[in-house]
PDB file of C-alpha atoms in Angstrom:
ATOM      1  CA  UNK J   1      18.722 -25.329   2.327  1.00 39.00           C
ATOM      2  CA  UNK J   2      21.979 -25.787   0.419  1.00 52.00           C
ATOM      3  CA  UNK J   3      21.688 -29.565   0.318  1.00 77.00           C
ATOM      4  CA  UNK J   4      18.387 -29.379  -1.541  1.00 86.00           C
ATOM      5  CA  UNK J   5      18.166 -30.047  -5.265  1.00 87.00           C
ATOM      6  CA  UNK J   6      16.328 -27.538  -7.464  1.00 90.00           C
ATOM      7  CA  UNK J   7      13.874 -29.176  -9.877  1.00 92.00           C
ATOM      8  CA  UNK J   8      11.918 -26.157 -11.084  1.00 94.00           C
ATOM      9  CA  UNK J   9      11.379 -22.424 -10.852  1.00 97.00           C
ATOM     10  CA  UNK J  10       8.092 -20.589 -10.471  1.00 98.00           C
ATOM     11  CA  UNK J  11       8.221 -18.012 -13.238  1.00 98.00           C
ATOM     12  CA  UNK J  12       4.801 -16.328 -13.219  1.00 97.00           C
ATOM     13  CA  UNK J  13       1.157 -16.529 -12.168  1.00 98.00           C
ATOM     14  CA  UNK J  14      -1.233 -18.027 -14.722  1.00 97.00           C
ATOM     15  CA  UNK J  15      -4.790 -16.768 -14.727  1.00 95.00           C
ATOM     16  CA  UNK J  16      -6.702 -15.377 -11.767  1.00 97.00           C
ATOM     17  CA  UNK J  17      -7.343 -18.496  -9.651  1.00 97.00           C
ATOM     18  CA  UNK J  18      -3.868 -19.009  -8.178  1.00 98.00           C
ATOM     19  CA  UNK J  19      -2.239 -21.236 -10.774  1.00 98.00           C
ATOM     20  CA  UNK J  20       1.408 -20.563 -11.528  1.00 98.00           C
ATOM     21  CA  UNK J  21       3.895 -21.503 -14.229  1.00 98.00           C
ATOM     22  CA  UNK J  22       6.843 -23.751 -13.438  1.00 97.00           C
ATOM     23  CA  UNK J  23       9.915 -23.823 -15.667  1.00 96.00           C
ATOM     24  CA  UNK J  24      11.356 -27.342 -15.248  1.00 93.00           C
ATOM     25  CA  UNK J  25      14.986 -27.508 -14.124  1.00 90.00           C
ATOM     26  CA  UNK J  26      15.309 -31.272 -14.174  1.00 84.00           C
ATOM     27  CA  UNK J  27      16.016 -34.032 -16.656  1.00 78.00           C
ATOM     28  CA  UNK J  28      12.865 -35.758 -15.396  1.00 80.00           C
ATOM     29  CA  UNK J  29       9.958 -33.278 -15.479  1.00 86.00           C
ATOM     30  CA  UNK J  30       7.550 -36.230 -15.451  1.00 85.00           C
ATOM     31  CA  UNK J  31       8.235 -36.420 -11.687  1.00 84.00           C
ATOM     32  CA  UNK J  32       5.925 -33.410 -11.226  1.00 88.00           C
ATOM     33  CA  UNK J  33       2.906 -35.606 -12.019  1.00 89.00           C
ATOM     34  CA  UNK J  34       3.740 -37.869  -9.049  1.00 88.00           C
ATOM     35  CA  UNK J  35       4.172 -35.064  -6.527  1.00 91.00           C
ATOM     36  CA  UNK J  36       1.430 -34.677  -3.946  1.00 94.00           C
ATOM     37  CA  UNK J  37       3.346 -31.920  -2.124  1.00 95.00           C
ATOM     38  CA  UNK J  38       6.014 -29.441  -3.138  1.00 95.00           C
ATOM     39  CA  UNK J  39       8.686 -27.764  -1.048  1.00 95.00           C
ATOM     40  CA  UNK J  40       9.981 -24.316  -1.958  1.00 97.00           C
ATOM     41  CA  UNK J  41      13.454 -22.925  -1.374  1.00 95.00           C
ATOM     42  CA  UNK J  42      12.140 -20.994   1.645  1.00 95.00           C
ATOM     43  CA  UNK J  43      11.098 -24.263   3.319  1.00 93.00           C
ATOM     44  CA  UNK J  44       7.339 -23.797   2.824  1.00 96.00           C
ATOM     45  CA  UNK J  45       5.388 -26.886   1.802  1.00 96.00           C
ATOM     46  CA  UNK J  46       2.238 -26.878  -0.276  1.00 98.00           C
ATOM     47  CA  UNK J  47      -0.233 -29.614  -1.200  1.00 98.00           C
ATOM     48  CA  UNK J  48      -0.666 -29.941  -4.964  1.00 97.00           C
ATOM     49  CA  UNK J  49      -4.274 -29.537  -6.138  1.00 98.00           C
ATOM     50  CA  UNK J  50      -3.705 -29.787  -9.889  1.00 97.00           C
ATOM     51  CA  UNK J  51      -0.973 -29.932 -12.492  1.00 96.00           C
ATOM     52  CA  UNK J  52      -0.942 -29.790 -16.269  1.00 95.00           C
ATOM     53  CA  UNK J  53       1.609 -29.285 -18.974  1.00 93.00           C
ATOM     54  CA  UNK J  54       1.316 -26.169 -21.125  1.00 92.00           C
ATOM     55  CA  UNK J  55       3.855 -25.705 -23.937  1.00 90.00           C
ATOM     56  CA  UNK J  56       7.312 -25.712 -22.316  1.00 90.00           C
ATOM     57  CA  UNK J  57       6.076 -25.095 -18.749  1.00 94.00           C
ATOM     58  CA  UNK J  58       3.855 -26.787 -16.185  1.00 96.00           C
ATOM     59  CA  UNK J  59       0.836 -25.106 -14.629  1.00 97.00           C
ATOM     60  CA  UNK J  60       0.312 -25.938 -10.972  1.00 97.00           C
ATOM     61  CA  UNK J  61      -2.328 -25.080  -8.393  1.00 98.00           C
ATOM     62  CA  UNK J  62      -1.626 -25.633  -4.695  1.00 98.00           C
ATOM     63  CA  UNK J  63      -3.737 -25.314  -1.548  1.00 98.00           C
ATOM     64  CA  UNK J  64      -3.699 -21.850  -0.014  1.00 97.00           C
ATOM     65  CA  UNK J  65      -2.774 -20.005  -3.207  1.00 98.00           C
ATOM     66  CA  UNK J  66      -6.137 -18.874  -4.555  1.00 98.00           C
ATOM     67  CA  UNK J  67      -5.578 -15.687  -6.540  1.00 98.00           C
ATOM     68  CA  UNK J  68      -3.227 -14.113  -9.024  1.00 98.00           C
ATOM     69  CA  UNK J  69      -1.854 -11.949  -6.195  1.00 98.00           C
ATOM     70  CA  UNK J  70      -1.176 -15.032  -4.056  1.00 98.00           C
ATOM     71  CA  UNK J  71       0.597 -16.712  -6.973  1.00 98.00           C
ATOM     72  CA  UNK J  72       2.621 -13.560  -7.615  1.00 98.00           C
ATOM     73  CA  UNK J  73       4.186 -13.904  -4.140  1.00 98.00           C
ATOM     74  CA  UNK J  74       5.736 -17.193  -5.305  1.00 98.00           C
ATOM     75  CA  UNK J  75       7.362 -15.736  -8.431  1.00 98.00           C
ATOM     76  CA  UNK J  76      11.095 -16.506  -8.508  1.00 98.00           C
ATOM     77  CA  UNK J  77      10.876 -19.253  -5.870  1.00 98.00           C
ATOM     78  CA  UNK J  78      12.365 -22.623  -6.695  1.00 97.00           C
ATOM     79  CA  UNK J  79      10.868 -26.055  -6.094  1.00 96.00           C
ATOM     80  CA  UNK J  80      13.339 -28.289  -4.306  1.00 95.00           C
ATOM     81  CA  UNK J  81      13.822 -31.900  -3.270  1.00 90.00           C
ATOM     82  CA  UNK J  82      15.759 -33.315  -0.363  1.00 85.00           C
ATOM     83  CA  UNK J  83      18.533 -35.696  -1.484  1.00 83.00           C
ATOM     84  CA  UNK J  84      16.614 -38.689  -0.106  1.00 83.00           C
ATOM     85  CA  UNK J  85      13.670 -37.823  -2.386  1.00 83.00           C
ATOM     86  CA  UNK J  86      15.750 -38.288  -5.534  1.00 81.00           C
ATOM     87  CA  UNK J  87      14.874 -41.414  -7.496  1.00 79.00           C
ATOM     88  CA  UNK J  88      17.506 -44.157  -7.658  1.00 82.00           C
ATOM     89  CA  UNK J  89      19.605 -44.173 -10.820  1.00 82.00           C
ATOM     90  CA  UNK J  90      20.502 -47.120 -13.042  1.00 85.00           C
ATOM     91  CA  UNK J  91      23.823 -48.880 -12.472  1.00 85.00           C
ATOM     92  CA  UNK J  92      26.772 -46.750 -13.612  1.00 80.00           C
ATOM     93  CA  UNK J  93      24.924 -43.428 -13.394  1.00 82.00           C
ATOM     94  CA  UNK J  94      25.265 -40.836 -10.640  1.00 84.00           C
ATOM     95  CA  UNK J  95      24.105 -37.406  -9.644  1.00 83.00           C
ATOM     96  CA  UNK J  96      26.648 -34.651 -10.342  1.00 85.00           C
ATOM     97  CA  UNK J  97      26.303 -33.378  -6.784  1.00 85.00           C
ATOM     98  CA  UNK J  98      27.697 -36.718  -5.564  1.00 88.00           C
ATOM     99  CA  UNK J  99      31.116 -36.127  -7.179  1.00 94.00           C
ATOM    100  CA  UNK J 100      31.591 -32.417  -6.447  1.00 94.00           C
ATOM    101  CA  UNK J 101      34.586 -32.137  -4.125  1.00 97.00           C
ATOM    102  CA  UNK J 102      36.276 -35.315  -5.395  1.00 97.00           C
ATOM    103  CA  UNK J 103      40.035 -35.071  -5.914  1.00 98.00           C
ATOM    104  CA  UNK J 104      41.143 -34.985  -9.557  1.00 97.00           C
ATOM    105  CA  UNK J 105      44.318 -36.958 -10.274  1.00 97.00           C
ATOM    106  CA  UNK J 106      46.259 -37.914 -13.396  1.00 95.00           C
ATOM    107  CA  UNK J 107      46.636 -41.578 -14.433  1.00 95.00           C
ATOM    108  CA  UNK J 108      50.130 -41.347 -12.892  1.00 95.00           C
ATOM    109  CA  UNK J 109      48.604 -40.343  -9.540  1.00 93.00           C
ATOM    110  CA  UNK J 110      49.593 -36.662  -9.545  1.00 93.00           C
ATOM    111  CA  UNK J 111      47.073 -34.333  -7.923  1.00 94.00           C
ATOM    112  CA  UNK J 112      45.424 -31.921 -10.343  1.00 95.00           C
ATOM    113  CA  UNK J 113      42.930 -30.303  -7.973  1.00 96.00           C
ATOM    114  CA  UNK J 114      39.358 -30.683  -6.771  1.00 98.00           C
ATOM    115  CA  UNK J 115      36.212 -31.070  -8.873  1.00 97.00           C
ATOM    116  CA  UNK J 116      34.432 -27.758  -8.344  1.00 96.00           C
ATOM    117  CA  UNK J 117      31.536 -27.947 -10.801  1.00 94.00           C
ATOM    118  CA  UNK J 118      30.152 -29.694 -13.859  1.00 91.00           C
ATOM    119  CA  UNK J 119      28.925 -27.482 -16.693  1.00 90.00           C
ATOM    120  CA  UNK J 120      26.467 -28.588 -19.368  1.00 84.00           C
ATOM    121  CA  UNK J 121      27.080 -26.146 -22.228  1.00 83.00           C
ATOM    122  CA  UNK J 122      25.989 -28.506 -24.992  1.00 79.00           C
ATOM    123  CA  UNK J 123      26.269 -32.136 -25.950  1.00 85.00           C
ATOM    124  CA  UNK J 124      29.210 -32.852 -23.614  1.00 88.00           C
ATOM    125  CA  UNK J 125      29.491 -32.003 -19.944  1.00 90.00           C
ATOM    126  CA  UNK J 126      32.617 -30.160 -18.817  1.00 93.00           C
ATOM    127  CA  UNK J 127      34.346 -30.829 -15.489  1.00 95.00           C
ATOM    128  CA  UNK J 128      35.627 -27.693 -13.743  1.00 96.00           C
ATOM    129  CA  UNK J 129      38.696 -28.552 -11.673  1.00 97.00           C
ATOM    130  CA  UNK J 130      40.098 -26.086  -9.141  1.00 97.00           C
ATOM    131  CA  UNK J 131      43.876 -26.600  -8.871  1.00 95.00           C
ATOM    132  CA  UNK J 132      45.733 -25.724  -5.644  1.00 94.00           C
ATOM    133  CA  UNK J 133      46.956 -22.558  -7.412  1.00 93.00           C
ATOM    134  CA  UNK J 134      45.997 -20.785 -10.604  1.00 91.00           C
ATOM    135  CA  UNK J 135      42.909 -20.726 -12.764  1.00 94.00           C
ATOM    136  CA  UNK J 136      40.290 -23.445 -13.067  1.00 95.00           C
ATOM    137  CA  UNK J 137      40.964 -26.265 -15.517  1.00 94.00           C
ATOM    138  CA  UNK J 138      38.167 -27.317 -17.882  1.00 94.00           C
ATOM    139  CA  UNK J 139      38.071 -30.950 -18.997  1.00 94.00           C
ATOM    140  CA  UNK J 140      35.469 -32.378 -21.386  1.00 92.00           C
ATOM    141  CA  UNK J 141      33.695 -35.263 -19.642  1.00 90.00           C
ATOM    142  CA  UNK J 142      34.319 -37.890 -22.304  1.00 90.00           C
ATOM    143  CA  UNK J 143      35.828 -41.359 -21.984  1.00 86.00           C
ATOM    144  CA  UNK J 144      39.242 -40.305 -23.290  1.00 90.00           C
ATOM    145  CA  UNK J 145      39.530 -37.637 -20.570  1.00 92.00           C
ATOM    146  CA  UNK J 146      37.699 -39.174 -17.597  1.00 93.00           C
ATOM    147  CA  UNK J 147      39.293 -42.545 -16.983  1.00 94.00           C
ATOM    148  CA  UNK J 148      37.840 -43.573 -13.645  1.00 93.00           C
ATOM    149  CA  UNK J 149      35.686 -42.439 -10.738  1.00 94.00           C
ATOM    150  CA  UNK J 150      36.795 -44.104  -7.512  1.00 95.00           C
ATOM    151  CA  UNK J 151      33.942 -43.809  -5.022  1.00 94.00           C
ATOM    152  CA  UNK J 152      35.948 -45.190  -2.080  1.00 96.00           C
ATOM    153  CA  UNK J 153      38.891 -42.812  -2.546  1.00 97.00           C
ATOM    154  CA  UNK J 154      36.587 -39.996  -3.693  1.00 97.00           C
ATOM    155  CA  UNK J 155      38.765 -39.246  -6.669  1.00 97.00           C
ATOM    156  CA  UNK J 156      38.470 -38.917 -10.414  1.00 97.00           C
ATOM    157  CA  UNK J 157      41.255 -39.919 -12.776  1.00 96.00           C
ATOM    158  CA  UNK J 158      41.521 -37.350 -15.575  1.00 96.00           C
ATOM    159  CA  UNK J 159      43.706 -36.981 -18.642  1.00 94.00           C
ATOM    160  CA  UNK J 160      44.468 -33.298 -19.051  1.00 89.00           C
ATOM    161  CA  UNK J 161      44.474 -31.528 -22.408  1.00 79.00           C
ATOM    162  CA  UNK J 162      47.970 -31.220 -23.902  1.00 79.00           C
ATOM    163  CA  UNK J 163      48.030 -27.428 -23.562  1.00 74.00           C
ATOM    164  CA  UNK J 164      47.831 -27.575 -19.748  1.00 70.00           C
TER     165      UNK J 164
END
């Protein structure tokens, strides 16, 4: 299920009637309210019976999970979406997963490597570029460093830090 997108993790049972706590792992936790079914990372689907927000988690009840013991069996599982279930994004925005694997090139056209990951350590995302040899290169994803994303060529034009 590698192509699936994780949107939450079941962290613990809640109460004795089969509810469980979900820690959101999405920028859009409001999508939970629209879900009539959920799919877990093991491929099992469940019909949602109820959902409510509680502090920083969501409490969910699904059909077939009727006790604390039942809910305990789901602990650690992740809730996933298929790529086609993702909502469309506004013009100019994209999902990170869509650019992983793009070639990274300098403005002069020299190959730097391949985009391996995008980290979100704080206010600015960081592109992780795997060069053909050597250690990964980290580039802050700001306008001065990321000049262009060419969807047809599947490449990103990056300005490398001076120390590289």
